[in-house]
Short mmCIF file of N, CA and C and ligand atoms in Angstrom, two decimals:
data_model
loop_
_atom_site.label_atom_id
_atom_site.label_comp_id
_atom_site.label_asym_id
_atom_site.label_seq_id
_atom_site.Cartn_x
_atom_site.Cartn_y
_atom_site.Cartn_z
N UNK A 1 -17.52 2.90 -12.83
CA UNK A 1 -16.92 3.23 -11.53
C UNK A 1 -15.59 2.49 -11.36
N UNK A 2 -15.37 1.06 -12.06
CA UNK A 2 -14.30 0.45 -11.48
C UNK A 2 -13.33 0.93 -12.51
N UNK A 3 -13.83 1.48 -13.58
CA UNK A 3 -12.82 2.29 -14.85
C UNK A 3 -12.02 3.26 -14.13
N UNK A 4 -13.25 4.38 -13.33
CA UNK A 4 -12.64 5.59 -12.83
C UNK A 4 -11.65 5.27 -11.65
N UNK A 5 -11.77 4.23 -10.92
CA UNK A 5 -10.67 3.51 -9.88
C UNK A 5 -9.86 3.36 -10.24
N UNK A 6 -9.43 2.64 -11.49
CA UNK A 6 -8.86 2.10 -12.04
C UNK A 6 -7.82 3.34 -12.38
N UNK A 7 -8.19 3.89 -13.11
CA UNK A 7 -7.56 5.32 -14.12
C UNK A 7 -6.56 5.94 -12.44
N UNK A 8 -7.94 6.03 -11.44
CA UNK A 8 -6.92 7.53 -10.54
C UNK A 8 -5.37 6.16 -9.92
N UNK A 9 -6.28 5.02 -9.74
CA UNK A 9 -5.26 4.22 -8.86
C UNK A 9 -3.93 4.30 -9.65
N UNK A 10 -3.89 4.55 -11.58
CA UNK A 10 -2.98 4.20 -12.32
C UNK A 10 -1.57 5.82 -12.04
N UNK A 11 -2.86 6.79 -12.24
CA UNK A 11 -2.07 8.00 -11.74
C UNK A 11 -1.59 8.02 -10.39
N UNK A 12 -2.32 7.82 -9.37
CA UNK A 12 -2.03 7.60 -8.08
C UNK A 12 -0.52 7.27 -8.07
N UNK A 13 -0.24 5.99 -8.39
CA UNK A 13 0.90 5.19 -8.64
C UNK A 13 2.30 6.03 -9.40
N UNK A 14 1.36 6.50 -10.23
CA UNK A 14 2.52 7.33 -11.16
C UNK A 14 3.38 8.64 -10.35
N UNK A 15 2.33 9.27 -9.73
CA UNK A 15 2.70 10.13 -8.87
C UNK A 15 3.21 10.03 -8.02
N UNK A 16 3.11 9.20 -7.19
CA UNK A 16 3.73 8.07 -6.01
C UNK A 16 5.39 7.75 -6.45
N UNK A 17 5.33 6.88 -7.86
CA UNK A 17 6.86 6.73 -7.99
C UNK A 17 7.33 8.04 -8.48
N UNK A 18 7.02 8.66 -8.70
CA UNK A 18 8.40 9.82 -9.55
C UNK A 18 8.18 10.74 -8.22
N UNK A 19 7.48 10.81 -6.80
CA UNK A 19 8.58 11.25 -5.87
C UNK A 19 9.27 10.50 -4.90
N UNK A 20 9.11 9.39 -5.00
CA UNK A 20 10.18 8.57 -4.66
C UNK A 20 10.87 8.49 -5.04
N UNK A 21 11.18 8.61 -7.02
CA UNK A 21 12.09 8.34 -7.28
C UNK A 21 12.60 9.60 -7.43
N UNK A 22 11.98 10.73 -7.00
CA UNK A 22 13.38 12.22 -7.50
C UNK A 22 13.64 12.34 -5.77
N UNK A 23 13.15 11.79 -4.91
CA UNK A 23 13.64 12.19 -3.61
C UNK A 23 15.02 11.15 -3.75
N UNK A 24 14.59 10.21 -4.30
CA UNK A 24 15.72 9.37 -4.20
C UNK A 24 16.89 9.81 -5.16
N UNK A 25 16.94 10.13 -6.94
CA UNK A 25 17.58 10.57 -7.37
C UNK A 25 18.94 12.22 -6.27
N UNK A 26 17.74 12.86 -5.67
CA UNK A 26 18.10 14.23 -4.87
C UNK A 26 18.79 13.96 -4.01
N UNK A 27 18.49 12.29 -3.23
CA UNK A 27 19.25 11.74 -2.43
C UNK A 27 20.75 11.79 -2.80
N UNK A 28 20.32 10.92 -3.45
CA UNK A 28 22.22 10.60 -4.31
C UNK A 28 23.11 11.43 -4.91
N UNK A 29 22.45 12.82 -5.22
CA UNK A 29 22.77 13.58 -5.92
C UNK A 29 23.72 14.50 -5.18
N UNK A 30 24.89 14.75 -4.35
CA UNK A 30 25.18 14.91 -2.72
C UNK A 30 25.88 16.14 -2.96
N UNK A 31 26.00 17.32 -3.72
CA UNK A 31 26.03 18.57 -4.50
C UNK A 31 25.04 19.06 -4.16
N UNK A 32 23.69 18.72 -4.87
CA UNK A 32 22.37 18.76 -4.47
C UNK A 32 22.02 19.86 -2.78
N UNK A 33 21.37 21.05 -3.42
CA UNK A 33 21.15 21.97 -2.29
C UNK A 33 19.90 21.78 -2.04
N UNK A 34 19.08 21.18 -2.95
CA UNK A 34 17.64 21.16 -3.60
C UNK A 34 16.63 20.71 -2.53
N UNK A 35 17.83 19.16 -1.92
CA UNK A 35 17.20 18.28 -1.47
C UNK A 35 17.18 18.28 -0.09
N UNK A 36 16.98 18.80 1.03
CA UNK A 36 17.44 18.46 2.10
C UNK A 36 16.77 17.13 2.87
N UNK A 37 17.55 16.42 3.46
CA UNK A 37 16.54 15.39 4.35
C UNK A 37 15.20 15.44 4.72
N UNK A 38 14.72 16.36 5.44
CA UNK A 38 13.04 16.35 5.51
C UNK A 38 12.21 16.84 4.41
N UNK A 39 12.87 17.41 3.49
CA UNK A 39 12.07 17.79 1.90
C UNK A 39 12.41 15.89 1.04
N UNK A 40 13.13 15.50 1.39
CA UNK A 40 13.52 14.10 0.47
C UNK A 40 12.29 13.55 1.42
N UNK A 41 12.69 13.22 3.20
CA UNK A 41 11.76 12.37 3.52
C UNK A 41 10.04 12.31 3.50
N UNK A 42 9.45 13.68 3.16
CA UNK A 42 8.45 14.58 3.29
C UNK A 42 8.08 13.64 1.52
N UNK A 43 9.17 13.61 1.06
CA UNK A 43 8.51 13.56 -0.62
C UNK A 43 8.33 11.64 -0.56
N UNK A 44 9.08 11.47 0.20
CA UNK A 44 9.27 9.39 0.01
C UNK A 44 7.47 9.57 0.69
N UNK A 45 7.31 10.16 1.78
CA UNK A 45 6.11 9.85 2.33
C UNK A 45 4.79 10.12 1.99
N UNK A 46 4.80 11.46 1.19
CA UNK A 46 3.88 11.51 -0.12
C UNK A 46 4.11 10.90 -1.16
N UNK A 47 5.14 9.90 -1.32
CA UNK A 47 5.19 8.83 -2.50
C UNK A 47 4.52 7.62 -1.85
N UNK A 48 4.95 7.57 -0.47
CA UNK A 48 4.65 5.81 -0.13
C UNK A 48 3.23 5.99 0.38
N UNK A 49 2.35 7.26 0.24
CA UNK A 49 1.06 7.33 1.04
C UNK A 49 0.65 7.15 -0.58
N UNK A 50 0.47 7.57 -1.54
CA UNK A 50 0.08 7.42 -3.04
C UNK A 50 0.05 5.90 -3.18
N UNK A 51 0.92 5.59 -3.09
CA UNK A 51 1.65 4.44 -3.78
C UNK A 51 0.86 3.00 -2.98
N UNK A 52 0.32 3.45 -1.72
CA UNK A 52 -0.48 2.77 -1.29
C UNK A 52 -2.21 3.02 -1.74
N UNK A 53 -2.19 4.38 -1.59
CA UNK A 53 -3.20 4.55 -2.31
C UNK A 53 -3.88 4.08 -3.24
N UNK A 54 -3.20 3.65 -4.18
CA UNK A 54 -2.98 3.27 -5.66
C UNK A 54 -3.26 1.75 -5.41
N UNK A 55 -2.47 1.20 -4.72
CA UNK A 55 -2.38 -0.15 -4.83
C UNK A 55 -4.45 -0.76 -4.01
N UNK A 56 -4.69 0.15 -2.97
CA UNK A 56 -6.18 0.07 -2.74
C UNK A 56 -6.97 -0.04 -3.97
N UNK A 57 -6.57 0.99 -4.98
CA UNK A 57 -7.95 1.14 -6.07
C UNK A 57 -7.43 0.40 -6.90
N UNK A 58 -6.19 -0.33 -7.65
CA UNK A 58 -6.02 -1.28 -8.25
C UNK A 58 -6.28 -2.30 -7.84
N UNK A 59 -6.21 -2.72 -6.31
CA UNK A 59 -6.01 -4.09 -6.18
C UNK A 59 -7.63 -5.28 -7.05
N UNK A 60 -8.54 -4.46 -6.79
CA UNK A 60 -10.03 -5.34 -7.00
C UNK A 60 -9.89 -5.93 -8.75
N UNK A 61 -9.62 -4.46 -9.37
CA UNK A 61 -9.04 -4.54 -10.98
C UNK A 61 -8.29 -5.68 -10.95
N UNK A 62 -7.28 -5.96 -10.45
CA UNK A 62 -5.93 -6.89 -10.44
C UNK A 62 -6.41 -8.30 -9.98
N UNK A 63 -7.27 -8.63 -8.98
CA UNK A 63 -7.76 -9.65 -8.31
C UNK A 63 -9.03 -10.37 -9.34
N UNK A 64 -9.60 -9.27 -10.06
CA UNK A 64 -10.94 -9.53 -10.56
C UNK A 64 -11.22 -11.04 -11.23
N UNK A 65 -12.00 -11.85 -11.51
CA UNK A 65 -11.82 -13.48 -11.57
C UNK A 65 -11.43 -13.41 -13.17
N UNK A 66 -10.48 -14.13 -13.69
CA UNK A 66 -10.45 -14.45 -15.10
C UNK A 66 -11.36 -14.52 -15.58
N UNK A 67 -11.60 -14.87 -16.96
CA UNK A 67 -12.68 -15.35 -17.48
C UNK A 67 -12.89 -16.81 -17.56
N UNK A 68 -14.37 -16.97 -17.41
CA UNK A 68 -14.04 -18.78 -17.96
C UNK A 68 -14.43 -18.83 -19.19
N UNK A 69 -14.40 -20.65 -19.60
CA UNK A 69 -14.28 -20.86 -20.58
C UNK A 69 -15.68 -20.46 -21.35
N UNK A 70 -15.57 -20.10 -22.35
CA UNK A 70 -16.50 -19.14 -23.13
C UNK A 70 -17.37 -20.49 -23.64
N UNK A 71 -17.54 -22.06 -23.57
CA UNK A 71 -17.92 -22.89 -23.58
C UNK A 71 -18.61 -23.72 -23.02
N UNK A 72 -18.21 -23.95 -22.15
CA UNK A 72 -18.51 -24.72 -20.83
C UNK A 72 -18.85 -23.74 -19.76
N UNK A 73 -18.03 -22.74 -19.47
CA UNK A 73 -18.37 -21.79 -18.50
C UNK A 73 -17.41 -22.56 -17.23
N UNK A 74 -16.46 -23.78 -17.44
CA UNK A 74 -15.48 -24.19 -16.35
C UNK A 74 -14.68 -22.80 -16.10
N UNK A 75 -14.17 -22.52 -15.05
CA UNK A 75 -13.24 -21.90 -14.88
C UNK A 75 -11.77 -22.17 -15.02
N UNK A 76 -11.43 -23.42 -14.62
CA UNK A 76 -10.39 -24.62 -14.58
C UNK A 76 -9.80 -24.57 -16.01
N UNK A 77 -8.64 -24.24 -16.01
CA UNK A 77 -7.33 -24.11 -16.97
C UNK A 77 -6.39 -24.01 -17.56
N UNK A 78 -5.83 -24.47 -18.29
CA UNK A 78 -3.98 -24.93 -18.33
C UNK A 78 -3.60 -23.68 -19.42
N UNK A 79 -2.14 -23.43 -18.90
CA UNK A 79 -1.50 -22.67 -20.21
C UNK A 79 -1.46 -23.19 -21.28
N UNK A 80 -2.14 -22.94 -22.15
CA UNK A 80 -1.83 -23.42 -23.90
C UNK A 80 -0.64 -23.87 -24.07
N UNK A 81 0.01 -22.53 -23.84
CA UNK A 81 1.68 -23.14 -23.82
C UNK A 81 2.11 -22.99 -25.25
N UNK A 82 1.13 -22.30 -25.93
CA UNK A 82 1.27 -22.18 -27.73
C UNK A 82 2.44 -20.59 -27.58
N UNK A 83 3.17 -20.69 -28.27
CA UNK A 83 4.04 -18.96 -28.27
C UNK A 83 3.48 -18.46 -29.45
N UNK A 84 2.75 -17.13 -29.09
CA UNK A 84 2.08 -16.44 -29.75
C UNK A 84 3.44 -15.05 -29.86
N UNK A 85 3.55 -14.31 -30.87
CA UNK A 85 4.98 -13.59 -31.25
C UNK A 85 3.86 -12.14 -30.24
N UNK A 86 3.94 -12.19 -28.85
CA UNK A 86 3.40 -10.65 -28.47
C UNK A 86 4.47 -8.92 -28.53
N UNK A 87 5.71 -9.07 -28.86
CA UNK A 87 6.38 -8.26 -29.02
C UNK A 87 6.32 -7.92 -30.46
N UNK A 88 6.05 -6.08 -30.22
CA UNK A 88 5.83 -4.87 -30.45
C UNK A 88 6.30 -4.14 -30.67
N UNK A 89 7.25 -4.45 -32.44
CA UNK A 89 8.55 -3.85 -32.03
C UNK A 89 8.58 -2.26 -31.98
N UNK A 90 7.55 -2.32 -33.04
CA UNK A 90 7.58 -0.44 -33.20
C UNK A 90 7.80 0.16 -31.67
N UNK A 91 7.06 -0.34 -30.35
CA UNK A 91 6.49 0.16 -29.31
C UNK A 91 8.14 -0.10 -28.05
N UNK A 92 8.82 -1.31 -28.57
CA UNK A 92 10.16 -1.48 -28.46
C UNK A 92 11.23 -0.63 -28.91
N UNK A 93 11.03 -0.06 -30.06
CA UNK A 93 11.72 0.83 -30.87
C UNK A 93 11.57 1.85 -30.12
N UNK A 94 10.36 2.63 -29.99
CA UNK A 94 10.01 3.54 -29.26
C UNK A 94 9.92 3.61 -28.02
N UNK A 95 9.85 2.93 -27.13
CA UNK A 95 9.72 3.27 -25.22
C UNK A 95 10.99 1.88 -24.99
N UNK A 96 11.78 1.54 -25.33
CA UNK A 96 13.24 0.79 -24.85
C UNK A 96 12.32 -0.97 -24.74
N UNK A 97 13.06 -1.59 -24.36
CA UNK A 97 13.19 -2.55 -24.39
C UNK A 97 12.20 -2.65 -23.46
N UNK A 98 11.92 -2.03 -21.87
CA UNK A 98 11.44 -1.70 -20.77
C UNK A 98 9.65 -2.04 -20.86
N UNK A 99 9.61 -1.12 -21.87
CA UNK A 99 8.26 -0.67 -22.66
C UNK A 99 7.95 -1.77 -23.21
N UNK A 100 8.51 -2.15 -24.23
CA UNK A 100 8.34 -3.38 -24.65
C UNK A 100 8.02 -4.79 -24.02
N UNK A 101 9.00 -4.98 -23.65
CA UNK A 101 8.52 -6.49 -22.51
C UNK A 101 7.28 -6.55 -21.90
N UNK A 102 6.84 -5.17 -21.60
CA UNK A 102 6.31 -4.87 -20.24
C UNK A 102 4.20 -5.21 -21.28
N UNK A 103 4.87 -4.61 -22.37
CA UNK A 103 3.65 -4.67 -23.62
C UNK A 103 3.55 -5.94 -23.73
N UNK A 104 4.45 -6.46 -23.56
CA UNK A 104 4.28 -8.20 -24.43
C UNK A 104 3.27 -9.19 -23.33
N UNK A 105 3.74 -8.55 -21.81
CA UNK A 105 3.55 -9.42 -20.54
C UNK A 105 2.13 -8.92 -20.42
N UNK A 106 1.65 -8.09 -20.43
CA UNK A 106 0.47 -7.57 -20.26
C UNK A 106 -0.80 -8.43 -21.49
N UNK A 107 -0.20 -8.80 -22.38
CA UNK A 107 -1.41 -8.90 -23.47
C UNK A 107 -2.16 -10.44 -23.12
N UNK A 108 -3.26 -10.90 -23.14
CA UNK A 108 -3.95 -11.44 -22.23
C UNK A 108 -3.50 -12.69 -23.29
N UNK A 109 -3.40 -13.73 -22.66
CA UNK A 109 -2.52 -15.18 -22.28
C UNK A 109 -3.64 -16.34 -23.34
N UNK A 110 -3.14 -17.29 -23.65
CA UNK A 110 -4.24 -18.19 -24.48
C UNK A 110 -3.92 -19.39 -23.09
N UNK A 111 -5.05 -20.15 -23.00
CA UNK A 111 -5.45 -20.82 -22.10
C UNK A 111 -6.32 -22.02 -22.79
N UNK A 112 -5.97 -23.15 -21.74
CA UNK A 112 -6.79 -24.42 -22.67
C UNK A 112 -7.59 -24.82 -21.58
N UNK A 113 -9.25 -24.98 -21.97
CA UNK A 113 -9.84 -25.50 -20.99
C UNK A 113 -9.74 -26.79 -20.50
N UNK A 114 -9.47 -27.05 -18.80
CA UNK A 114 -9.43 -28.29 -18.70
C UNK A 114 -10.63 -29.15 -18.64
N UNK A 115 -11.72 -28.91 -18.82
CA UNK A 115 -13.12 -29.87 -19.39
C UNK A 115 -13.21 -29.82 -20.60
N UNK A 116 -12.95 -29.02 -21.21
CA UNK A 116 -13.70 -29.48 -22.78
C UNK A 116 -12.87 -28.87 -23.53
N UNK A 117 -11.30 -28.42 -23.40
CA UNK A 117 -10.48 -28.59 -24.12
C UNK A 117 -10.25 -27.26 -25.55
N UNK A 118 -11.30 -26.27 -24.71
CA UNK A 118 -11.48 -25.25 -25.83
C UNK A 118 -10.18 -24.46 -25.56
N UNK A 119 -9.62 -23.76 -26.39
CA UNK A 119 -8.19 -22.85 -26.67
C UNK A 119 -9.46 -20.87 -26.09
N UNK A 120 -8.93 -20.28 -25.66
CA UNK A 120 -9.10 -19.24 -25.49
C UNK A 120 -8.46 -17.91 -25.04
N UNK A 121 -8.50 -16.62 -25.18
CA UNK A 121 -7.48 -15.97 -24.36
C UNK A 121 -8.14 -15.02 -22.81
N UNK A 122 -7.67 -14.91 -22.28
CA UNK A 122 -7.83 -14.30 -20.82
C UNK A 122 -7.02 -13.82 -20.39
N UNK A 123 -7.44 -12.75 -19.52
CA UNK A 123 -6.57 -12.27 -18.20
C UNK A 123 -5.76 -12.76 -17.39
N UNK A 124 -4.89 -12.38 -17.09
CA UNK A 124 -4.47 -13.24 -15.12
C UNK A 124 -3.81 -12.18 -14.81
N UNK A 125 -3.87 -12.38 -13.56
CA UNK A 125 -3.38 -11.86 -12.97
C UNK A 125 -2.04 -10.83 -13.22
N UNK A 126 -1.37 -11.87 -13.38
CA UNK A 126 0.68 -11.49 -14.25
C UNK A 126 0.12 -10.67 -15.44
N UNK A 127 -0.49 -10.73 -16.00
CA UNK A 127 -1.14 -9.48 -17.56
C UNK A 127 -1.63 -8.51 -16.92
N UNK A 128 -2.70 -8.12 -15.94
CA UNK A 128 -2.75 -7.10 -15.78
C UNK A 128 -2.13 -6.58 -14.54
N UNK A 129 -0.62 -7.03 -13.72
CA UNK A 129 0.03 -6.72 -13.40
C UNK A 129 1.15 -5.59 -14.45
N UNK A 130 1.40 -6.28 -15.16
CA UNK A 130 2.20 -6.04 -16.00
C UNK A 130 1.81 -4.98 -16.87
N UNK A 131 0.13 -4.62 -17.35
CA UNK A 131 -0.94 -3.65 -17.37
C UNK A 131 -0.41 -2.27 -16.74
N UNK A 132 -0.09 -2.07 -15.47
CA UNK A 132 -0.83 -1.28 -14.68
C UNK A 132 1.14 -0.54 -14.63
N UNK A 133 2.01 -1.72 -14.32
CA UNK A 133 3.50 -1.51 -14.67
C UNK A 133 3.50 -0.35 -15.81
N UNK A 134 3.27 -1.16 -16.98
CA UNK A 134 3.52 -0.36 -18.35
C UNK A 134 2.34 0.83 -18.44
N UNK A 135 1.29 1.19 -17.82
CA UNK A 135 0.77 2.00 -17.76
C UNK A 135 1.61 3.40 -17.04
N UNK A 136 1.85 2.58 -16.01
CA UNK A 136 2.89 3.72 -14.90
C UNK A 136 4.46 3.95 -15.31
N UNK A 137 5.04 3.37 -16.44
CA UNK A 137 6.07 3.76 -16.88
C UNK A 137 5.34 4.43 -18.14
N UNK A 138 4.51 4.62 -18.50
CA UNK A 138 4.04 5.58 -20.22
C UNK A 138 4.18 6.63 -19.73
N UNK A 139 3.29 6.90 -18.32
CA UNK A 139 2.54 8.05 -17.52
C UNK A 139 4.06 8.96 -17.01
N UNK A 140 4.96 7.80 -16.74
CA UNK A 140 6.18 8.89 -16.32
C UNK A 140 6.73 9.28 -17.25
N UNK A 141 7.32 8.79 -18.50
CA UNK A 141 7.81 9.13 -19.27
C UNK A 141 7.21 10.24 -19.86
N UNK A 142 5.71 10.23 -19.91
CA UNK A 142 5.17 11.45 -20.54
C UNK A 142 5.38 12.69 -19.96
N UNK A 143 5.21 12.57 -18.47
CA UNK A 143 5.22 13.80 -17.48
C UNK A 143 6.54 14.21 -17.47
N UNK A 144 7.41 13.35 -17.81
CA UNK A 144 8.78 13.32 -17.46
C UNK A 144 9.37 14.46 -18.88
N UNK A 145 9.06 13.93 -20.02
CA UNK A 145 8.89 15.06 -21.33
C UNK A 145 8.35 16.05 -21.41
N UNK A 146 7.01 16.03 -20.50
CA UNK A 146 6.45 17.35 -20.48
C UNK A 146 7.27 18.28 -19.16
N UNK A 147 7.96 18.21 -18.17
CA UNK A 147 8.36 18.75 -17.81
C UNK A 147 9.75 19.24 -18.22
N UNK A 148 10.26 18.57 -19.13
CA UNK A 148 11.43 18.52 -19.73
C UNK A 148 10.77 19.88 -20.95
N UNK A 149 10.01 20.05 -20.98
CA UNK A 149 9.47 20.85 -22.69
C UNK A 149 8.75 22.20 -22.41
N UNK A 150 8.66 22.10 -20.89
CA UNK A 150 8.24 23.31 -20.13
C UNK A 150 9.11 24.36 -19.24
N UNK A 151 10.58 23.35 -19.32
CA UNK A 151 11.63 23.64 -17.57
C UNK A 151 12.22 25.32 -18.61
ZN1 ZN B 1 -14.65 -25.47 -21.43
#
């Protein structure tokens, strides 16, 4: 159940920004017959009603408690602080720099327990922020090609 939340909140979001962002593109675009003010504002408000939407069924995903230490079972813990190489270049090569970063920030963090000193990796928060980001820039880019391969 918190998968299937998870998934619509990710589309939710996706859908949410790309009409914000073509009301906004339509905005600027001042040639543009396409767009008139209450079709732009009509589309920001089915973006910002999504977009809230979205942020409801992500938020529990996003909040959910780290893990603890797979040892002790403390929760209590410091950044390793070790630099692990998380960039991807193929995935850099392929979705921009954007894509990339966004891959690197997401991949779950090494952490040192502060009782008993075990090394481990986990979630936080900032990773699956950064998750749900690079999820919603794949999702546009894809829709964004597929409408490009259909127009
Ligand atoms: Zn521990």
């Amino acid at each position: 159940m918190r998968a299937l939340k998870h998934i619509l909140g990710l589309f939710l979001a996706t859908i949410g920004s790309m009409f914000v962002l073509s009301a906004l593109v339509g905005l600027l675009d001042r040639d543009s017959r396409v767009f008139p003010w209450a079709f732009a504002a009509m589309l920001v408000l089915l973006g910002l009603t999504a977009l809230g939407g979205s942020l409801l069924l992500l938020w529990p995903s996003v909040c959910a408690p780290s893990r603890a230490c797979p040892q002790c079972g403390s929760p209590e813990r410091a950044n390793a602080g070790v630099l692990r190489r998380t960039n991807n270049l193929w995935l850099s090569h392929l979705g921009g720099w954007l894509i990339g970063s966004l891959w690197g920030a997401s991949r779950e963090r090494q952490v040192r327990c502060i009782q008993c000193d075990a090394l481990y990796l986990t979630a936080t928060r900032g990773t699956r922020i950064a998750g749900v980001l690079l999820w919603v820039f794949l999702l546009m880019s894809l829709i964004g090609a597929a409408i490009d391969y259909f127009k």
